[in-house]
Every structure is written in structure tokens, then in C-alpha cells.
Tab-separated table of N, CA and C in Angstrom:
chain	number	residue	atom	x	y	z
A	1	MET	N	101.008	93.893	92.550
A	1	MET	CA	101.257	94.795	93.662
A	1	MET	C	99.934	95.403	94.114
A	2	ALA	N	99.679	95.357	95.402
A	2	ALA	CA	98.431	95.899	95.935
A	2	ALA	C	98.509	97.419	96.008
A	3	ASP	N	97.398	98.038	95.730
A	3	ASP	CA	97.339	99.495	95.870
A	3	ASP	C	97.337	99.832	97.349
A	4	ARG	N	98.029	100.885	97.677
A	4	ARG	CA	98.016	101.371	99.053
A	4	ARG	C	97.626	102.836	99.015
A	5	PRO	N	97.065	103.331	100.104
A	5	PRO	CA	96.672	104.745	100.107
A	5	PRO	C	97.899	105.647	100.060
A	6	VAL	N	97.703	106.831	99.545
A	6	VAL	CA	98.748	107.843	99.536
A	6	VAL	C	98.904	108.358	100.965
A	7	HIS	N	100.131	108.387	101.453
A	7	HIS	CA	100.411	108.844	102.813
A	7	HIS	C	100.789	110.322	102.759
A	8	VAL	N	100.025	111.142	103.485
A	8	VAL	CA	100.198	112.591	103.437
A	8	VAL	C	100.422	113.148	104.842
A	9	LEU	N	101.447	113.975	104.967
A	9	LEU	CA	101.719	114.693	106.203
A	9	LEU	C	101.242	116.127	106.019
A	10	VAL	N	100.452	116.613	106.991
A	10	VAL	CA	99.954	117.987	106.951
A	10	VAL	C	100.405	118.677	108.233
A	11	VAL	N	101.075	119.830	108.072
A	11	VAL	CA	101.596	120.559	109.217
A	11	VAL	C	101.076	121.990	109.151
A	12	ASP	N	100.322	122.379	110.157
A	12	ASP	CA	99.801	123.742	110.235
A	12	ASP	C	99.515	124.056	111.697
A	13	ASP	N	99.930	125.229	112.148
A	13	ASP	CA	99.716	125.584	113.558
A	13	ASP	C	98.315	126.103	113.837
A	14	GLU	N	97.487	126.212	112.817
A	14	GLU	CA	96.090	126.615	113.006
A	14	GLU	C	95.210	125.366	112.896
A	15	ALA	N	94.659	124.961	114.031
A	15	ALA	CA	93.946	123.688	114.132
A	15	ALA	C	92.771	123.578	113.166
A	16	HIS	N	92.008	124.648	112.953
A	16	HIS	CA	90.844	124.560	112.067
A	16	HIS	C	91.259	124.354	110.607
A	17	ILE	N	92.360	124.952	110.205
A	17	ILE	CA	92.871	124.732	108.840
A	17	ILE	C	93.364	123.298	108.709
A	18	LEU	N	94.089	122.843	109.710
A	18	LEU	CA	94.614	121.478	109.712
A	18	LEU	C	93.487	120.459	109.592
A	19	LYS	N	92.444	120.637	110.383
A	19	LYS	CA	91.317	119.706	110.369
A	19	LYS	C	90.607	119.721	109.012
A	20	THR	N	90.410	120.901	108.432
A	20	THR	CA	89.736	121.013	107.137
A	20	THR	C	90.527	120.308	106.037
A	21	ILE	N	91.827	120.543	106.001
A	21	ILE	CA	92.663	119.878	104.992
A	21	ILE	C	92.625	118.368	105.195
A	22	GLY	N	92.706	117.934	106.439
A	22	GLY	CA	92.656	116.499	106.729
A	22	GLY	C	91.363	115.857	106.262
A	23	ILE	N	90.243	116.510	106.516
A	23	ILE	CA	88.940	115.981	106.085
A	23	ILE	C	88.885	115.868	104.566
A	24	CYS	N	89.358	116.903	103.885
A	24	CYS	CA	89.335	116.892	102.415
A	24	CYS	C	90.201	115.767	101.845
A	25	LEU	N	91.403	115.616	102.376
A	25	LEU	CA	92.308	114.578	101.855
A	25	LEU	C	91.788	113.177	102.154
A	26	GLU	N	91.251	112.983	103.343
A	26	GLU	CA	90.710	111.665	103.691
A	26	GLU	C	89.485	111.321	102.853
A	27	SER	N	88.719	112.336	102.462
A	27	SER	CA	87.522	112.078	101.656
A	27	SER	C	87.852	111.551	100.263
A	28	ILE	N	89.073	111.784	99.804
A	28	ILE	CA	89.471	111.245	98.493
A	28	ILE	C	90.390	110.031	98.636
A	29	GLY	N	90.461	109.489	99.855
A	29	GLY	CA	91.151	108.227	100.068
A	29	GLY	C	92.589	108.308	100.524
A	30	PHE	N	93.087	109.505	100.824
A	30	PHE	CA	94.448	109.628	101.314
A	30	PHE	C	94.487	109.312	102.799
A	31	GLN	N	95.583	108.712	103.240
A	31	GLN	CA	95.795	108.478	104.662
A	31	GLN	C	96.612	109.654	105.180
A	32	THR	N	96.094	110.367	106.170
A	32	THR	CA	96.734	111.609	106.604
A	32	THR	C	97.233	111.546	108.035
A	33	TRP	N	98.318	112.268	108.265
A	33	TRP	CA	98.858	112.504	109.585
A	33	TRP	C	98.856	114.009	109.762
A	34	LEU	N	98.259	114.476	110.842
A	34	LEU	CA	98.093	115.906	111.077
A	34	LEU	C	98.933	116.345	112.271
A	35	CYS	N	99.681	117.449	112.103
A	35	CYS	CA	100.536	117.966	113.171
A	35	CYS	C	100.347	119.468	113.314
A	36	THR	N	100.217	119.920	114.545
A	36	THR	CA	100.139	121.361	114.787
A	36	THR	C	101.498	121.936	115.162
A	37	ARG	N	102.447	121.080	115.490
A	37	ARG	CA	103.776	121.553	115.882
A	37	ARG	C	104.828	121.064	114.901
A	38	PRO	N	105.685	121.951	114.417
A	38	PRO	CA	106.712	121.551	113.455
A	38	PRO	C	107.640	120.451	113.987
A	39	GLN	N	107.984	120.520	115.268
A	39	GLN	CA	108.870	119.524	115.849
A	39	GLN	C	108.241	118.132	115.796
A	40	GLU	N	106.952	118.062	116.042
A	40	GLU	CA	106.233	116.784	115.980
A	40	GLU	C	106.262	116.228	114.555
A	41	ALA	N	106.124	117.098	113.575
A	41	ALA	CA	106.161	116.675	112.174
A	41	ALA	C	107.519	116.067	111.821
A	42	LEU	N	108.587	116.679	112.302
A	42	LEU	CA	109.926	116.140	112.041
A	42	LEU	C	110.096	114.760	112.656
A	43	GLN	N	109.577	114.566	113.856
A	43	GLN	CA	109.650	113.254	114.497
A	43	GLN	C	108.862	112.214	113.705
A	44	MET	N	107.689	112.594	113.225
A	44	MET	CA	106.875	111.674	112.433
A	44	MET	C	107.583	111.295	111.139
A	45	ALA	N	108.218	112.275	110.511
A	45	ALA	CA	108.906	112.032	109.242
A	45	ALA	C	110.104	111.097	109.412
A	46	GLN	N	110.645	111.011	110.607
A	46	GLN	CA	111.740	110.076	110.870
A	46	GLN	C	111.221	108.647	111.005
A	47	ARG	N	109.970	108.501	111.431
A	47	ARG	CA	109.385	107.169	111.655
A	47	ARG	C	108.579	106.643	110.470
A	48	GLN	N	108.073	107.532	109.647
A	48	GLN	CA	107.104	107.164	108.608
A	48	GLN	C	107.523	107.785	107.276
A	49	ARG	N	107.344	107.044	106.199
A	49	ARG	CA	107.590	107.575	104.865
A	49	ARG	C	106.306	108.210	104.348
A	50	PHE	N	106.396	109.433	103.835
A	50	PHE	CA	105.242	110.136	103.301
A	50	PHE	C	105.419	110.354	101.807
A	51	ASP	N	104.304	110.252	101.088
A	51	ASP	CA	104.316	110.501	99.653
A	51	ASP	C	104.192	111.985	99.332
A	52	LEU	N	103.577	112.719	100.242
A	52	LEU	CA	103.270	114.120	100.009
A	52	LEU	C	103.206	114.843	101.349
A	53	ALA	N	103.610	116.118	101.359
A	53	ALA	CA	103.513	116.915	102.582
A	53	ALA	C	102.972	118.301	102.253
A	54	PHE	N	102.043	118.751	103.069
A	54	PHE	CA	101.540	120.115	103.019
A	54	PHE	C	102.049	120.783	104.291
A	55	VAL	N	102.873	121.810	104.137
A	55	VAL	CA	103.516	122.440	105.287
A	55	VAL	C	103.263	123.948	105.251
A	56	ASP	N	102.670	124.453	106.320
A	56	ASP	CA	102.448	125.889	106.466
A	56	ASP	C	103.803	126.578	106.541
A	57	LEU	N	103.974	127.671	105.818
A	57	LEU	CA	105.253	128.367	105.819
A	57	LEU	C	105.447	129.261	107.034
A	58	LYS	N	104.371	129.814	107.573
A	58	LYS	CA	104.489	130.754	108.693
A	58	LYS	C	104.052	130.088	109.993
A	59	MET	N	105.026	129.478	110.674
A	59	MET	CA	104.786	128.842	111.963
A	59	MET	C	105.888	129.277	112.919
A	60	SER	N	105.689	128.962	114.174
A	60	SER	CA	106.682	129.288	115.178
A	60	SER	C	106.844	128.084	116.092
A	61	PRO	N	107.942	127.772	116.616
A	61	PRO	CA	109.223	128.454	116.549
A	61	PRO	C	110.024	128.130	115.287
A	62	MET	N	109.553	127.226	114.493
A	62	MET	CA	110.242	126.808	113.280
A	62	MET	C	109.292	127.048	112.103
A	63	ASP	N	109.765	127.723	111.059
A	63	ASP	CA	108.879	127.953	109.920
A	63	ASP	C	108.889	126.760	108.967
A	64	GLY	N	107.979	126.790	108.018
A	64	GLY	CA	107.810	125.667	107.101
A	64	GLY	C	109.029	125.341	106.275
A	65	MET	N	109.789	126.355	105.883
A	65	MET	CA	111.008	126.111	105.102
A	65	MET	C	112.047	125.363	105.941
A	66	GLU	N	112.118	125.655	107.230
A	66	GLU	CA	113.039	124.918	108.119
A	66	GLU	C	112.585	123.468	108.247
A	67	VAL	N	111.298	123.247	108.342
A	67	VAL	CA	110.777	121.885	108.429
A	67	VAL	C	111.151	121.105	107.173
A	68	LEU	N	110.942	121.696	106.028
A	68	LEU	CA	111.249	121.015	104.769
A	68	LEU	C	112.737	120.780	104.574
A	69	ALA	N	113.576	121.657	105.106
A	69	ALA	CA	115.028	121.492	104.994
A	69	ALA	C	115.550	120.317	105.820
A	70	ASN	N	114.781	119.949	106.840
A	70	ASN	CA	115.193	118.839	107.701
A	70	ASN	C	114.622	117.584	107.147
């Protein structure tokens, strides 16, 4: 079985935090998808399987716990 990169979804409404986390994860070989809007993250999760997700808890209009519940 071939090794594949770890697929990580990162959701944060603060762009500079999102970019920093993305750079860090990519530097260790993870393949990342970055979203600033919770709704966009839910759409991505319907199309793509992720191994790991980092989700900001305090977002609007949907908070991180709502994103994870979906």
C-alpha cells in the first residue's frame, strides 16, 4: 500500500491564523484544505474525506461545535 499524505481540514474565520496553521501543517507533509467560512467547510467535507480537522470554536454565523456536529 502506498503512503498518502494526511488530509487535514482547517476552519478559522481569521485569515492570518488560518494561513499560519496551513503553512505549519504543509511543512510536515500534510495536505491541507483551508476555509474561512464554516459553510464552505461543510461543503468540502461532503466532497472529500479528511483524516483530521482543526476547527475554530468561535465563528459566525455557525460556531465550531455546529460545524463538527454536521
